[in-house]
């Protein structure tokens, strides 16, 4: 068995150093193959990776984004994969203990060859748990974190495993054969955001369990993922770096769910967008009236 680790990076060399140190401390480090897809970094990442004998580097020109970077990594590792091998998606701004990868592998086996995601703990928070995994209502085009459904007690002492509707790319283990059987990334359609959810949901439609192990913890700095608070409304809705990009969301919902859900995705997205915008406007108006 081998675990093929694929990490897309763009600058942030200090994070890349840290995640590699965490991988080298793993209890099953001898079973790891590490591939870093360096998509046009300009901060010395390329020079550093050249000196790391246990790392295979793939270079991009800055146009791969997350989905394209993962796809390039898969093209490299899948031809040599055996039936019992795995692929692990990681972000470079994460770190974890020495049992992390072994925990993911055991969780996959315990749950019938499941795809297994990680929980996220944030530095400086009490309790530290800030994310478990995605729950998605495809009909209403709603996405939320399972964490919001937990009691305060369970947030401090979570269950061993949770079933979710989609998995992020922030520490997710897949049996390698799934990509050969059901296809890999779709970077032309989903180059960045929602690409991780789409492939996990594609596997789930084929009957693959999507599980998150609370024992597989990735630690993150106080701000992880995408922060769109400083973006203009235009970049927030249409920017490639925004998780709220309406075109990416439309493509995503047109790819997942039942055939009827896919066909009706544009109509439902237009309806719920208008409905939620109106609800926000009326709530704001009522608040202003209350202050007069």
CSV table of C-alpha atoms in Angstrom, one decimal:
chain,number,residue,atom,x,y,z
A,1,UNK,CA,0.0,0.0,0.0
A,2,UNK,CA,1.1,3.5,-0.9
A,3,UNK,CA,-0.5,6.9,-0.1
A,4,UNK,CA,0.1,9.4,-2.8
A,5,UNK,CA,0.0,12.9,-1.3
A,6,UNK,CA,-0.8,15.8,-3.7
A,7,UNK,CA,-0.3,19.3,-2.5
A,8,UNK,CA,-1.1,22.4,-4.8
A,9,UNK,CA,1.0,25.4,-3.8
A,10,UNK,CA,1.4,29.0,-4.8
A,11,UNK,CA,4.0,30.9,-2.7
A,12,UNK,CA,3.7,30.7,1.1
A,13,UNK,CA,7.0,28.7,1.3
A,14,UNK,CA,6.9,28.8,5.1
A,15,UNK,CA,3.7,26.7,5.0
A,16,UNK,CA,5.1,24.2,2.5
A,17,UNK,CA,8.1,23.6,4.8
A,18,UNK,CA,5.8,23.0,7.7
A,19,UNK,CA,3.5,20.6,6.0
A,20,UNK,CA,6.5,18.6,4.6
A,21,UNK,CA,7.9,18.3,8.1
A,22,UNK,CA,4.6,17.0,9.3
A,23,UNK,CA,4.5,14.4,6.5
A,24,UNK,CA,8.1,13.2,7.3
A,25,UNK,CA,7.1,12.6,10.9
A,26,UNK,CA,4.2,10.2,9.9
A,27,UNK,CA,4.1,6.7,11.4
A,28,UNK,CA,3.8,5.4,7.8
A,29,UNK,CA,6.2,7.9,6.2
A,30,UNK,CA,7.8,5.1,4.3
A,31,UNK,CA,4.5,4.4,2.5
A,32,UNK,CA,4.2,8.1,1.3
A,33,UNK,CA,4.8,9.5,-2.2
A,34,UNK,CA,4.8,13.3,-2.0
A,35,UNK,CA,3.9,15.3,-5.1
A,36,UNK,CA,3.8,19.1,-4.9
A,37,UNK,CA,2.3,21.0,-7.8
A,38,UNK,CA,4.0,24.4,-7.8
A,39,UNK,CA,1.7,26.7,-9.8
A,40,UNK,CA,4.0,29.6,-10.6
A,41,UNK,CA,5.4,30.5,-7.1
A,42,UNK,CA,7.9,33.4,-7.1
A,43,UNK,CA,9.0,33.2,-3.4
A,44,UNK,CA,11.8,30.6,-3.7
A,45,UNK,CA,9.5,27.6,-3.5
A,46,UNK,CA,10.9,26.1,-6.7
A,47,UNK,CA,14.5,26.4,-5.5
A,48,UNK,CA,13.5,24.8,-2.1
A,49,UNK,CA,11.7,21.9,-3.7
A,50,UNK,CA,14.6,21.1,-6.0
A,51,UNK,CA,16.7,20.4,-2.9
A,52,UNK,CA,14.1,18.0,-1.4
A,53,UNK,CA,15.0,14.5,-2.6
A,54,UNK,CA,11.7,12.9,-1.2
A,55,UNK,CA,9.5,15.3,-3.1
A,56,UNK,CA,8.4,15.2,-6.7
A,57,UNK,CA,7.6,18.7,-8.1
A,58,UNK,CA,5.3,19.5,-10.9
A,59,UNK,CA,5.5,23.1,-12.2
A,60,UNK,CA,2.7,25.2,-13.5
A,61,UNK,CA,2.7,28.8,-14.9
A,62,UNK,CA,0.1,30.2,-12.4
A,63,UNK,CA,-3.0,29.2,-14.5
A,64,UNK,CA,-3.7,25.8,-13.0
A,65,UNK,CA,-5.6,26.9,-9.9
A,66,UNK,CA,-6.6,24.2,-7.4
A,67,UNK,CA,-8.5,21.9,-9.7
A,68,UNK,CA,-5.9,22.0,-12.5
A,69,UNK,CA,-3.1,21.4,-10.0
A,70,UNK,CA,-4.8,18.4,-8.5
A,71,UNK,CA,-5.4,17.0,-12.0
A,72,UNK,CA,-1.7,17.3,-12.9
A,73,UNK,CA,-0.8,15.5,-9.7
A,74,UNK,CA,-3.3,12.7,-10.5
A,75,UNK,CA,-1.9,12.3,-14.0
A,76,UNK,CA,1.5,11.6,-12.4
A,77,UNK,CA,0.6,9.2,-9.6
A,78,UNK,CA,-2.4,7.2,-11.0
A,79,UNK,CA,-0.5,5.2,-13.6
A,80,UNK,CA,1.7,3.6,-11.0
A,81,UNK,CA,-1.1,3.0,-8.4
A,82,UNK,CA,-2.0,-0.5,-7.3
A,83,UNK,CA,-5.6,-1.6,-6.2
A,84,UNK,CA,-4.8,-0.9,-2.5
A,85,UNK,CA,-3.2,2.5,-2.9
A,86,UNK,CA,-4.6,5.8,-1.9
A,87,UNK,CA,-4.5,9.5,-2.9
A,88,UNK,CA,-4.5,12.2,-0.3
A,89,UNK,CA,-5.4,15.8,-1.1
A,90,UNK,CA,-3.7,18.4,1.2
A,91,UNK,CA,-3.4,22.1,1.4
A,92,UNK,CA,0.0,23.5,2.4
A,93,UNK,CA,-1.3,25.7,5.2
A,94,UNK,CA,-2.1,22.8,7.4
A,95,UNK,CA,-0.2,20.6,9.9
A,96,UNK,CA,-1.0,17.5,11.8
A,97,UNK,CA,0.3,14.9,14.3
A,98,UNK,CA,2.4,11.8,13.4
A,99,UNK,CA,-0.6,9.5,13.3
A,100,UNK,CA,-2.7,11.6,10.8
A,101,UNK,CA,-2.3,9.6,7.6
A,102,UNK,CA,-2.5,6.3,9.3
A,103,UNK,CA,-5.8,7.4,11.0
A,104,UNK,CA,-7.2,8.3,7.6
A,105,UNK,CA,-6.3,4.9,6.1
A,106,UNK,CA,-7.8,3.0,9.1
A,107,UNK,CA,-11.0,5.1,8.8
A,108,UNK,CA,-11.3,4.3,5.1
A,109,UNK,CA,-11.0,0.5,5.8
A,110,UNK,CA,-13.3,0.6,8.8
A,111,UNK,CA,-16.0,2.3,6.7
A,112,UNK,CA,-15.9,-0.1,3.6
A,113,UNK,CA,-13.4,1.7,1.4
A,114,UNK,CA,-14.8,5.2,2.2
A,115,UNK,CA,-13.4,8.5,1.1
A,116,UNK,CA,-12.3,10.1,4.4
A,117,UNK,CA,-12.0,13.8,5.3
A,118,UNK,CA,-10.5,15.6,8.2
A,119,UNK,CA,-11.8,17.9,10.8
A,120,UNK,CA,-10.3,21.4,11.2
A,121,UNK,CA,-8.9,22.8,14.4
A,122,UNK,CA,-8.0,26.5,14.6
A,123,UNK,CA,-5.2,27.9,16.6
A,124,UNK,CA,-6.3,29.9,19.6
A,125,UNK,CA,-9.9,28.8,19.7
A,126,UNK,CA,-11.8,27.1,22.5
A,127,UNK,CA,-13.1,24.7,21.6
A,128,UNK,CA,-10.7,24.4,18.6
A,129,UNK,CA,-13.0,22.5,16.3
A,130,UNK,CA,-14.2,24.9,13.5
A,131,UNK,CA,-15.2,22.6,10.7
A,132,UNK,CA,-16.4,19.0,10.2
A,133,UNK,CA,-17.6,18.8,6.7
A,134,UNK,CA,-20.3,19.9,4.2
A,135,UNK,CA,-24.0,19.2,4.3
A,136,UNK,CA,-25.7,20.2,1.1
A,137,UNK,CA,-29.4,20.6,0.2
A,138,UNK,CA,-29.2,20.4,-3.6
A,139,UNK,CA,-32.9,21.3,-4.0
A,140,UNK,CA,-32.5,24.6,-2.1
A,141,UNK,CA,-28.9,25.2,-3.2
A,142,UNK,CA,-27.8,25.4,0.4
A,143,UNK,CA,-24.4,24.5,1.9
A,144,UNK,CA,-23.6,24.5,5.6
A,145,UNK,CA,-21.1,22.8,7.9
A,146,UNK,CA,-22.2,19.9,10.0
A,147,UNK,CA,-20.6,21.6,12.9
A,148,UNK,CA,-23.5,24.0,13.2
A,149,UNK,CA,-25.8,21.0,14.0
A,150,UNK,CA,-23.7,19.9,17.0
A,151,UNK,CA,-24.4,20.8,20.6
A,152,UNK,CA,-21.7,22.7,22.6
A,153,UNK,CA,-20.9,19.4,24.4
A,154,UNK,CA,-20.5,17.5,21.2
A,155,UNK,CA,-18.2,20.2,19.8
A,156,UNK,CA,-15.9,19.5,22.7
A,157,UNK,CA,-16.2,15.8,22.5
A,158,UNK,CA,-17.2,14.8,18.9
A,159,UNK,CA,-18.1,11.4,17.7
A,160,UNK,CA,-15.5,9.2,16.1
A,161,UNK,CA,-17.0,9.4,12.5
A,162,UNK,CA,-19.5,11.6,10.7
A,163,UNK,CA,-21.2,11.1,7.4
A,164,UNK,CA,-21.2,14.2,5.2
A,165,UNK,CA,-22.5,15.2,1.7
A,166,UNK,CA,-19.2,16.4,0.3
A,167,UNK,CA,-15.5,16.6,1.2
A,168,UNK,CA,-13.1,19.4,0.9
A,169,UNK,CA,-9.6,19.3,-0.4
A,170,UNK,CA,-8.2,20.3,2.9
A,171,UNK,CA,-7.0,16.8,4.0
A,172,UNK,CA,-9.1,14.1,2.2
A,173,UNK,CA,-8.1,10.5,1.5
A,174,UNK,CA,-9.5,8.6,-1.5
A,175,UNK,CA,-8.9,5.0,-2.6
A,176,UNK,CA,-6.9,5.5,-5.8
A,177,UNK,CA,-9.0,3.2,-8.0
A,178,UNK,CA,-12.0,5.6,-7.7
A,179,UNK,CA,-10.3,8.1,-10.0
A,180,UNK,CA,-9.8,5.4,-12.7
A,181,UNK,CA,-13.3,4.1,-12.3
A,182,UNK,CA,-15.3,7.4,-12.1
A,183,UNK,CA,-13.0,10.0,-13.5
A,184,UNK,CA,-10.8,12.7,-12.1
A,185,UNK,CA,-11.0,16.5,-11.8
A,186,UNK,CA,-12.9,18.8,-14.2
A,187,UNK,CA,-10.6,21.8,-14.2
A,188,UNK,CA,-12.1,23.4,-17.3
A,189,UNK,CA,-15.5,23.5,-15.7
A,190,UNK,CA,-14.4,23.9,-12.0
A,191,UNK,CA,-10.9,25.3,-11.9
A,192,UNK,CA,-10.9,26.2,-8.3
A,193,UNK,CA,-13.8,26.4,-5.8
A,194,UNK,CA,-16.4,23.6,-5.6
A,195,UNK,CA,-14.0,21.2,-7.6
A,196,UNK,CA,-13.3,19.3,-4.4
A,197,UNK,CA,-17.0,19.0,-3.5
A,198,UNK,CA,-18.0,17.9,-7.0
A,199,UNK,CA,-15.6,15.0,-7.2
A,200,UNK,CA,-16.5,13.7,-3.7
A,201,UNK,CA,-20.2,13.9,-4.6
A,202,UNK,CA,-19.6,12.1,-7.9
A,203,UNK,CA,-18.1,9.2,-5.9
A,204,UNK,CA,-20.9,9.3,-3.4
A,205,UNK,CA,-23.5,8.9,-6.2
A,206,UNK,CA,-21.6,5.7,-7.1
A,207,UNK,CA,-22.1,4.4,-3.6
A,208,UNK,CA,-18.8,5.4,-2.0
A,209,UNK,CA,-19.3,6.5,1.7
A,210,UNK,CA,-18.1,10.0,2.5
A,211,UNK,CA,-16.9,10.0,6.0
A,212,UNK,CA,-15.0,12.5,8.3
A,213,UNK,CA,-12.9,11.2,11.1
A,214,UNK,CA,-12.7,13.4,14.2
A,215,UNK,CA,-9.4,11.8,15.0
A,216,UNK,CA,-7.9,13.0,11.7
A,217,UNK,CA,-7.2,16.6,12.6
A,218,UNK,CA,-5.6,19.3,10.5
A,219,UNK,CA,-4.5,22.4,12.3
A,220,UNK,CA,-4.9,25.7,10.6
A,221,UNK,CA,-4.0,29.3,11.3
A,222,UNK,CA,-6.8,31.7,12.5
A,223,UNK,CA,-7.9,32.5,8.9
A,224,UNK,CA,-8.1,29.5,6.7
A,225,UNK,CA,-9.6,29.1,3.2
A,226,UNK,CA,-10.9,32.1,1.4
A,227,UNK,CA,-11.8,35.4,3.0
A,228,UNK,CA,-14.0,37.4,0.7
A,229,UNK,CA,-14.8,40.1,3.2
A,230,UNK,CA,-12.4,42.6,1.7
A,231,UNK,CA,-13.6,42.0,-1.9
A,232,UNK,CA,-15.7,44.3,-3.9
A,233,UNK,CA,-19.2,43.0,-4.8
A,234,UNK,CA,-18.1,42.5,-8.4
A,235,UNK,CA,-15.0,40.4,-7.4
A,236,UNK,CA,-17.1,38.6,-4.8
A,237,UNK,CA,-19.7,37.5,-7.3
A,238,UNK,CA,-17.5,37.0,-10.4
A,239,UNK,CA,-13.8,36.7,-9.2
A,240,UNK,CA,-12.0,33.5,-9.7
A,241,UNK,CA,-10.6,33.7,-6.2
A,242,UNK,CA,-14.1,34.1,-4.6
A,243,UNK,CA,-16.0,31.1,-3.2
A,244,UNK,CA,-19.2,33.0,-4.0
A,245,UNK,CA,-18.5,33.1,-7.7
A,246,UNK,CA,-22.0,32.7,-9.3
A,247,UNK,CA,-20.7,31.0,-12.5
A,248,UNK,CA,-18.8,28.4,-10.5
A,249,UNK,CA,-21.8,27.7,-8.3
A,250,UNK,CA,-24.1,27.4,-11.3
A,251,UNK,CA,-21.7,24.9,-13.0
A,252,UNK,CA,-21.3,23.0,-9.7
A,253,UNK,CA,-25.1,22.6,-9.2
A,254,UNK,CA,-25.5,21.6,-12.9
A,255,UNK,CA,-23.0,18.7,-12.3
A,256,UNK,CA,-24.3,17.3,-9.1
A,257,UNK,CA,-27.6,15.7,-8.0
A,258,UNK,CA,-30.2,13.8,-9.9
A,259,UNK,CA,-30.8,14.4,-13.7
A,260,UNK,CA,-33.8,16.6,-12.9
A,261,UNK,CA,-31.8,18.6,-10.3
A,262,UNK,CA,-29.0,19.2,-12.8
A,263,UNK,CA,-31.4,20.4,-15.5
A,264,UNK,CA,-33.3,22.8,-13.2
A,265,UNK,CA,-30.2,24.2,-11.5
A,266,UNK,CA,-30.2,27.5,-13.4
A,267,UNK,CA,-33.9,28.2,-12.7
A,268,UNK,CA,-33.6,27.3,-9.0
A,269,UNK,CA,-30.4,29.3,-8.6
A,270,UNK,CA,-32.0,32.4,-10.0
A,271,UNK,CA,-35.1,31.9,-7.8
A,272,UNK,CA,-33.2,31.4,-4.6
A,273,UNK,CA,-30.7,34.2,-5.3
A,274,UNK,CA,-33.6,36.6,-5.8
A,275,UNK,CA,-35.5,35.3,-2.8
A,276,UNK,CA,-32.5,35.5,-0.4
A,277,UNK,CA,-31.5,38.9,-1.7
A,278,UNK,CA,-35.1,40.2,-1.1
A,279,UNK,CA,-35.1,38.6,2.4
A,280,UNK,CA,-31.9,40.4,3.2
A,281,UNK,CA,-33.2,43.7,1.9
A,282,UNK,CA,-36.5,43.5,3.9
A,283,UNK,CA,-34.6,42.5,7.1
A,284,UNK,CA,-32.3,45.5,6.6
A,285,UNK,CA,-35.2,47.8,6.0
A,286,UNK,CA,-37.0,46.6,9.2
A,287,UNK,CA,-33.8,47.2,11.2
A,288,UNK,CA,-33.6,50.8,9.8
A,289,UNK,CA,-37.2,51.4,10.7
A,290,UNK,CA,-36.6,50.3,14.2
A,291,UNK,CA,-33.9,52.8,14.7
A,292,UNK,CA,-35.9,55.8,13.5
